[in-house]
mmCIF file with all atom_site columns, C-alpha atoms in Angstrom:
data_model
loop_
_atom_site.group_PDB
_atom_site.id
_atom_site.type_symbol
_atom_site.label_atom_id
_atom_site.label_alt_id
_atom_site.label_comp_id
_atom_site.label_asym_id
_atom_site.label_entity_id
_atom_site.label_seq_id
_atom_site.pdbx_PDB_ins_code
_atom_site.Cartn_x
_atom_site.Cartn_y
_atom_site.Cartn_z
_atom_site.occupancy
_atom_site.B_iso_or_equiv
_atom_site.pdbx_formal_charge
_atom_site.auth_seq_id
_atom_site.auth_comp_id
_atom_site.auth_asym_id
_atom_site.auth_atom_id
_atom_site.pdbx_PDB_model_num
ATOM 1   C CA . MET A 1 1   ? 4.432  18.059 110.606 1.00 0.00 ? 152 MET A CA 1
ATOM 2   C CA . PRO A 1 2   ? 5.681  21.376 112.191 1.00 0.00 ? 153 PRO A CA 1
ATOM 3   C CA . ILE A 1 3   ? 9.297  20.140 111.981 1.00 0.00 ? 154 ILE A CA 1
ATOM 4   C CA . ILE A 1 4   ? 9.008  19.795 108.202 1.00 0.00 ? 155 ILE A CA 1
ATOM 5   C CA . SER A 1 5   ? 7.246  23.159 107.772 1.00 0.00 ? 156 SER A CA 1
ATOM 6   C CA . VAL A 1 6   ? 10.072 25.192 109.392 1.00 0.00 ? 157 VAL A CA 1
ATOM 7   C CA . PRO A 1 7   ? 12.729 24.086 106.870 1.00 0.00 ? 158 PRO A CA 1
ATOM 8   C CA . SER A 1 8   ? 10.290 24.420 103.978 1.00 0.00 ? 159 SER A CA 1
ATOM 9   C CA . VAL A 1 9   ? 9.393  27.995 105.006 1.00 0.00 ? 160 VAL A CA 1
ATOM 10  C CA . PHE A 1 10  ? 13.100 28.802 105.353 1.00 0.00 ? 161 PHE A CA 1
ATOM 11  C CA . LEU A 1 11  ? 13.970 27.342 101.937 1.00 0.00 ? 162 LEU A CA 1
ATOM 12  C CA . THR A 1 12  ? 10.985 29.038 100.294 1.00 0.00 ? 163 THR A CA 1
ATOM 13  C CA . THR A 1 13  ? 12.109 32.388 101.723 1.00 0.00 ? 164 THR A CA 1
ATOM 14  C CA . ILE A 1 14  ? 15.658 31.870 100.440 1.00 0.00 ? 165 ILE A CA 1
ATOM 15  C CA . ALA A 1 15  ? 14.368 30.871 97.003  1.00 0.00 ? 166 ALA A CA 1
ATOM 16  C CA . ALA A 1 16  ? 12.046 33.904 96.846  1.00 0.00 ? 167 ALA A CA 1
ATOM 17  C CA . GLY A 1 17  ? 14.945 36.200 97.802  1.00 0.00 ? 168 GLY A CA 1
ATOM 18  C CA . ALA A 1 18  ? 17.196 34.663 95.154  1.00 0.00 ? 169 ALA A CA 1
ATOM 19  C CA . LEU A 1 19  ? 14.516 35.033 92.479  1.00 0.00 ? 170 LEU A CA 1
ATOM 20  C CA . TRP A 1 20  ? 13.935 38.645 93.522  1.00 0.00 ? 171 TRP A CA 1
ATOM 21  C CA . ARG A 1 21  ? 17.669 39.435 93.240  1.00 0.00 ? 172 ARG A CA 1
ATOM 22  C CA . LYS A 1 22  ? 17.983 37.650 89.889  1.00 0.00 ? 173 LYS A CA 1
ATOM 23  C CA . PHE A 1 23  ? 14.809 38.818 88.125  1.00 0.00 ? 174 PHE A CA 1
ATOM 24  C CA . GLY A 1 24  ? 12.467 40.889 90.258  1.00 0.00 ? 175 GLY A CA 1
ATOM 25  C CA . MET A 1 25  ? 14.719 43.786 91.183  1.00 0.00 ? 176 MET A CA 1
ATOM 26  C CA . SER A 1 26  ? 15.764 44.644 87.628  1.00 0.00 ? 177 SER A CA 1
ATOM 27  C CA . PHE A 1 27  ? 12.152 44.290 86.441  1.00 0.00 ? 178 PHE A CA 1
ATOM 28  C CA . TRP A 1 28  ? 10.964 46.588 89.240  1.00 0.00 ? 179 TRP A CA 1
ATOM 29  C CA . GLN A 1 29  ? 13.630 49.211 88.451  1.00 0.00 ? 180 GLN A CA 1
ATOM 30  C CA . THR A 1 30  ? 12.707 49.072 84.751  1.00 0.00 ? 181 THR A CA 1
ATOM 31  C CA . LEU A 1 31  ? 9.044  49.521 85.653  1.00 0.00 ? 182 LEU A CA 1
ATOM 32  C CA . MET A 1 32  ? 9.847  52.484 87.932  1.00 0.00 ? 183 MET A CA 1
ATOM 33  C CA . ARG A 1 33  ? 12.041 54.093 85.260  1.00 0.00 ? 184 ARG A CA 1
ATOM 34  C CA . TRP A 1 34  ? 9.328  53.596 82.636  1.00 0.00 ? 185 TRP A CA 1
ATOM 35  C CA . SER A 1 35  ? 6.654  55.100 84.910  1.00 0.00 ? 186 SER A CA 1
ATOM 36  C CA . GLY A 1 36  ? 8.815  58.129 85.748  1.00 0.00 ? 187 GLY A CA 1
ATOM 37  C CA . VAL A 1 37  ? 9.118  57.290 89.442  1.00 0.00 ? 188 VAL A CA 1
ATOM 38  C CA . HIS A 1 38  ? 12.584 57.973 90.841  1.00 0.00 ? 189 HIS A CA 1
ATOM 39  C CA . ARG A 1 39  ? 14.283 55.471 93.085  1.00 0.00 ? 190 ARG A CA 1
ATOM 40  C CA . ASP A 1 40  ? 15.942 57.968 95.443  1.00 0.00 ? 191 ASP A CA 1
ATOM 41  C CA . ASP A 1 41  ? 15.167 58.024 99.144  1.00 0.00 ? 192 ASP A CA 1
ATOM 42  C CA . GLY A 1 42  ? 13.842 61.577 99.090  1.00 0.00 ? 193 GLY A CA 1
ATOM 43  C CA . ASN A 1 43  ? 17.207 63.044 100.049 1.00 0.00 ? 194 ASN A CA 1
ATOM 44  C CA . LEU A 1 44  ? 18.212 65.035 97.016  1.00 0.00 ? 195 LEU A CA 1
ATOM 45  C CA . ARG A 1 45  ? 21.536 66.254 98.438  1.00 0.00 ? 196 ARG A CA 1
ATOM 46  C CA . ILE A 1 46  ? 24.652 64.083 98.248  1.00 0.00 ? 197 ILE A CA 1
ATOM 47  C CA . TRP A 1 47  ? 26.561 65.863 101.041 1.00 0.00 ? 198 TRP A CA 1
ATOM 48  C CA . PRO A 1 48  ? 24.257 64.694 103.897 1.00 0.00 ? 199 PRO A CA 1
ATOM 49  C CA . ILE A 1 49  ? 24.447 61.143 102.567 1.00 0.00 ? 200 ILE A CA 1
ATOM 50  C CA . LEU A 1 50  ? 28.251 61.341 102.663 1.00 0.00 ? 201 LEU A CA 1
ATOM 51  C CA . VAL A 1 51  ? 28.344 63.042 106.077 1.00 0.00 ? 202 VAL A CA 1
ATOM 52  C CA . HIS A 1 52  ? 26.038 60.526 107.735 1.00 0.00 ? 203 HIS A CA 1
ATOM 53  C CA . GLY A 1 53  ? 27.104 57.500 105.698 1.00 0.00 ? 204 GLY A CA 1
ATOM 54  C CA . ASN A 1 54  ? 28.938 54.448 106.891 1.00 0.00 ? 205 ASN A CA 1
ATOM 55  C CA . HIS A 1 55  ? 32.279 55.220 105.220 1.00 0.00 ? 206 HIS A CA 1
ATOM 56  C CA . GLU A 1 56  ? 35.885 55.491 106.310 1.00 0.00 ? 207 GLU A CA 1
ATOM 57  C CA . ILE A 1 57  ? 37.551 58.438 104.596 1.00 0.00 ? 208 ILE A CA 1
ATOM 58  C CA . ASN A 1 58  ? 41.244 57.717 104.050 1.00 0.00 ? 209 ASN A CA 1
ATOM 59  C CA . GLN A 1 59  ? 42.175 60.774 102.006 1.00 0.00 ? 210 GLN A CA 1
ATOM 60  C CA . CYS A 1 60  ? 40.570 64.146 101.444 1.00 0.00 ? 211 CYS A CA 1
ATOM 61  C CA . GLN A 1 61  ? 41.470 67.001 99.106  1.00 0.00 ? 212 GLN A CA 1
ATOM 62  C CA . VAL A 1 62  ? 39.602 70.278 99.528  1.00 0.00 ? 213 VAL A CA 1
ATOM 63  C CA . TYR A 1 63  ? 39.870 72.657 96.573  1.00 0.00 ? 214 TYR A CA 1
ATOM 64  C CA . LEU A 1 64  ? 39.340 76.257 97.639  1.00 0.00 ? 215 LEU A CA 1
ATOM 65  C CA . LYS A 1 65  ? 37.904 79.044 95.523  1.00 0.00 ? 216 LYS A CA 1
ATOM 66  C CA . ASP A 1 66  ? 41.207 80.949 95.751  1.00 0.00 ? 217 ASP A CA 1
ATOM 67  C CA . GLY A 1 67  ? 43.021 78.090 93.959  1.00 0.00 ? 218 GLY A CA 1
ATOM 68  C CA . ARG A 1 68  ? 44.659 76.397 96.966  1.00 0.00 ? 219 ARG A CA 1
ATOM 69  C CA . VAL A 1 69  ? 44.234 72.671 97.630  1.00 0.00 ? 220 VAL A CA 1
ATOM 70  C CA . LEU A 1 70  ? 44.273 71.367 101.219 1.00 0.00 ? 221 LEU A CA 1
ATOM 71  C CA . ASN A 1 71  ? 45.328 67.721 101.578 1.00 0.00 ? 222 ASN A CA 1
ATOM 72  C CA . LEU A 1 72  ? 44.743 65.070 104.203 1.00 0.00 ? 223 LEU A CA 1
ATOM 73  C CA . LEU A 1 73  ? 46.614 62.138 102.695 1.00 0.00 ? 224 LEU A CA 1
ATOM 74  C CA . ASN A 1 74  ? 46.879 59.721 105.625 1.00 0.00 ? 225 ASN A CA 1
ATOM 75  C CA . GLY A 1 75  ? 43.528 59.797 107.397 1.00 0.00 ? 226 GLY A CA 1
ATOM 76  C CA . PRO A 1 76  ? 43.997 56.525 109.326 1.00 0.00 ? 227 PRO A CA 1
ATOM 77  C CA . ALA A 1 77  ? 47.000 58.086 111.125 1.00 0.00 ? 228 ALA A CA 1
ATOM 78  C CA . TYR A 1 78  ? 44.576 60.416 112.943 1.00 0.00 ? 229 TYR A CA 1
ATOM 79  C CA . ILE A 1 79  ? 42.126 57.806 114.189 1.00 0.00 ? 230 ILE A CA 1
ATOM 80  C CA . GLY A 1 80  ? 41.632 58.490 117.878 1.00 0.00 ? 231 GLY A CA 1
ATOM 81  C CA . GLN A 1 81  ? 42.356 62.217 117.486 1.00 0.00 ? 232 GLN A CA 1
ATOM 82  C CA . PRO A 1 82  ? 39.500 64.754 117.604 1.00 0.00 ? 233 PRO A CA 1
ATOM 83  C CA . TRP A 1 83  ? 36.978 63.794 114.911 1.00 0.00 ? 234 TRP A CA 1
ATOM 84  C CA . ASP A 1 84  ? 39.565 61.334 113.564 1.00 0.00 ? 235 ASP A CA 1
ATOM 85  C CA . GLY A 1 85  ? 41.239 64.227 111.734 1.00 0.00 ? 236 GLY A CA 1
ATOM 86  C CA . LEU A 1 86  ? 38.243 65.056 109.533 1.00 0.00 ? 237 LEU A CA 1
ATOM 87  C CA . LEU A 1 87  ? 34.757 66.374 110.210 1.00 0.00 ? 238 LEU A CA 1
ATOM 88  C CA . LEU A 1 88  ? 32.255 67.171 107.475 1.00 0.00 ? 239 LEU A CA 1
ATOM 89  C CA . GLY A 1 89  ? 29.615 69.744 108.347 1.00 0.00 ? 240 GLY A CA 1
ATOM 90  C CA . ASP A 1 90  ? 26.010 69.421 107.212 1.00 0.00 ? 241 ASP A CA 1
ATOM 91  C CA . ASP A 1 91  ? 26.336 72.820 105.533 1.00 0.00 ? 242 ASP A CA 1
ATOM 92  C CA . GLY A 1 92  ? 29.308 71.746 103.365 1.00 0.00 ? 243 GLY A CA 1
ATOM 93  C CA . SER A 1 93  ? 31.999 73.059 105.679 1.00 0.00 ? 244 SER A CA 1
ATOM 94  C CA . VAL A 1 94  ? 35.075 70.951 106.446 1.00 0.00 ? 245 VAL A CA 1
ATOM 95  C CA . LEU A 1 95  ? 37.209 70.672 109.594 1.00 0.00 ? 246 LEU A CA 1
ATOM 96  C CA . MET A 1 96  ? 40.363 68.745 108.779 1.00 0.00 ? 247 MET A CA 1
ATOM 97  C CA . VAL A 1 97  ? 44.003 68.028 109.489 1.00 0.00 ? 248 VAL A CA 1
ATOM 98  C CA . VAL A 1 98  ? 46.007 69.647 106.673 1.00 0.00 ? 249 VAL A CA 1
ATOM 99  C CA . GLU A 1 99  ? 49.210 67.722 105.948 1.00 0.00 ? 250 GLU A CA 1
ATOM 100 C CA . ASN A 1 100 ? 50.188 69.803 102.950 1.00 0.00 ? 251 ASN A CA 1
ATOM 101 C CA . GLU A 1 101 ? 48.802 72.524 100.758 1.00 0.00 ? 252 GLU A CA 1
ATOM 102 C CA . TYR A 1 102 ? 49.134 73.085 97.024  1.00 0.00 ? 253 TYR A CA 1
ATOM 103 C CA . MET A 1 103 ? 49.375 76.772 96.198  1.00 0.00 ? 254 MET A CA 1
ATOM 104 C CA . PRO A 1 104 ? 47.990 78.341 92.988  1.00 0.00 ? 255 PRO A CA 1
ATOM 105 C CA . ASN A 1 105 ? 51.559 79.015 91.775  1.00 0.00 ? 256 ASN A CA 1
ATOM 106 C CA . GLY A 1 106 ? 52.368 75.269 91.898  1.00 0.00 ? 257 GLY A CA 1
ATOM 107 C CA . SER A 1 107 ? 54.411 75.302 95.108  1.00 0.00 ? 258 SER A CA 1
ATOM 108 C CA . VAL A 1 108 ? 53.683 72.935 97.983  1.00 0.00 ? 259 VAL A CA 1
ATOM 109 C CA . ILE A 1 109 ? 53.639 73.921 101.646 1.00 0.00 ? 260 ILE A CA 1
ATOM 110 C CA . GLU A 1 110 ? 54.296 71.036 104.036 1.00 0.00 ? 261 GLU A CA 1
ATOM 111 C CA . HIS A 1 111 ? 52.512 71.564 107.347 1.00 0.00 ? 262 HIS A CA 1
ATOM 112 C CA . GLY A 1 112 ? 54.718 69.195 109.335 1.00 0.00 ? 263 GLY A CA 1
ATOM 113 C CA . ALA A 1 113 ? 53.544 67.712 112.616 1.00 0.00 ? 264 ALA A CA 1
ATOM 114 C CA . ASN A 1 114 ? 49.802 68.100 113.125 1.00 0.00 ? 265 ASN A CA 1
ATOM 115 C CA . PHE A 1 115 ? 49.767 66.478 116.545 1.00 0.00 ? 266 PHE A CA 1
ATOM 116 C CA . ASP A 1 116 ? 51.523 67.468 119.755 1.00 0.00 ? 267 ASP A CA 1
ATOM 117 C CA . ALA A 1 117 ? 51.058 65.476 122.970 1.00 0.00 ? 268 ALA A CA 1
ATOM 118 C CA . GLU A 1 118 ? 50.773 68.672 125.008 1.00 0.00 ? 269 GLU A CA 1
ATOM 119 C CA . TRP A 1 119 ? 48.806 70.909 122.638 1.00 0.00 ? 270 TRP A CA 1
ATOM 120 C CA . GLY A 1 120 ? 46.706 68.365 120.739 1.00 0.00 ? 271 GLY A CA 1
ATOM 121 C CA . THR A 1 121 ? 45.758 68.100 117.068 1.00 0.00 ? 272 THR A CA 1
ATOM 122 C CA . SER A 1 122 ? 45.950 71.020 114.639 1.00 0.00 ? 273 SER A CA 1
ATOM 123 C CA . LEU A 1 123 ? 42.738 71.254 112.596 1.00 0.00 ? 274 LEU A CA 1
ATOM 124 C CA . THR A 1 124 ? 41.805 73.731 109.861 1.00 0.00 ? 275 THR A CA 1
ATOM 125 C CA . TYR A 1 125 ? 38.229 74.952 109.464 1.00 0.00 ? 276 TYR A CA 1
ATOM 126 C CA . VAL A 1 126 ? 37.068 75.666 105.917 1.00 0.00 ? 277 VAL A CA 1
ATOM 127 C CA . PRO A 1 127 ? 33.655 77.337 105.609 1.00 0.00 ? 278 PRO A CA 1
ATOM 128 C CA . ALA A 1 128 ? 31.350 75.988 102.918 1.00 0.00 ? 279 ALA A CA 1
ATOM 129 C CA . SER A 1 129 ? 31.472 79.336 101.109 1.00 0.00 ? 280 SER A CA 1
ATOM 130 C CA . GLU A 1 130 ? 35.213 78.836 100.419 1.00 0.00 ? 281 GLU A CA 1
ATOM 131 C CA . VAL A 1 131 ? 34.968 75.247 99.119  1.00 0.00 ? 282 VAL A CA 1
ATOM 132 C CA . SER A 1 132 ? 35.059 74.744 95.364  1.00 0.00 ? 283 SER A CA 1
ATOM 133 C CA . ARG A 1 133 ? 35.379 70.945 95.200  1.00 0.00 ? 284 ARG A CA 1
ATOM 134 C CA . VAL A 1 134 ? 36.122 68.021 97.531  1.00 0.00 ? 285 VAL A CA 1
ATOM 135 C CA . ILE A 1 135 ? 37.704 64.692 96.552  1.00 0.00 ? 286 ILE A CA 1
ATOM 136 C CA . PHE A 1 136 ? 37.600 61.680 98.884  1.00 0.00 ? 287 PHE A CA 1
ATOM 137 C CA . THR A 1 137 ? 39.140 58.238 98.976  1.00 0.00 ? 288 THR A CA 1
ATOM 138 C CA . LEU A 1 138 ? 36.522 56.079 100.705 1.00 0.00 ? 289 LEU A CA 1
ATOM 139 C CA . LYS A 1 139 ? 36.267 52.610 102.174 1.00 0.00 ? 290 LYS A CA 1
ATOM 140 C CA . LYS A 1 140 ? 33.063 51.012 103.379 1.00 0.00 ? 291 LYS A CA 1
ATOM 141 C CA . SER A 1 141 ? 33.205 50.708 107.175 1.00 0.00 ? 292 SER A CA 1
#
């Protein structure tokens, strides 16, 4: 008898999970929406979710309040360097490798080599107070 009960418990669990995914979850979300209960996790700020999330950032553009745009266009090239070329602060600050920079007048400044075997990796710190907008290209890690 116990040999039969193990597979039946397993199959019942799988069936319950499938029914939940197909019908129960959408019903529950509709019920929560109708009742005015939000489905967030209590963290009302997106930045900490991004900072502590399980994502691989391949590209990053930081728009500054003075009109400049700092670009990290090849993030995977800096894997293994300090902070893999990009560090996002909890306060909204950014520490990043800057490969090129768009100026307000439309010109582009190429920053050239950001890594030197003797000196290390060149990183730019941008305080949160100077950041206007940030655009990422993400992949789930």
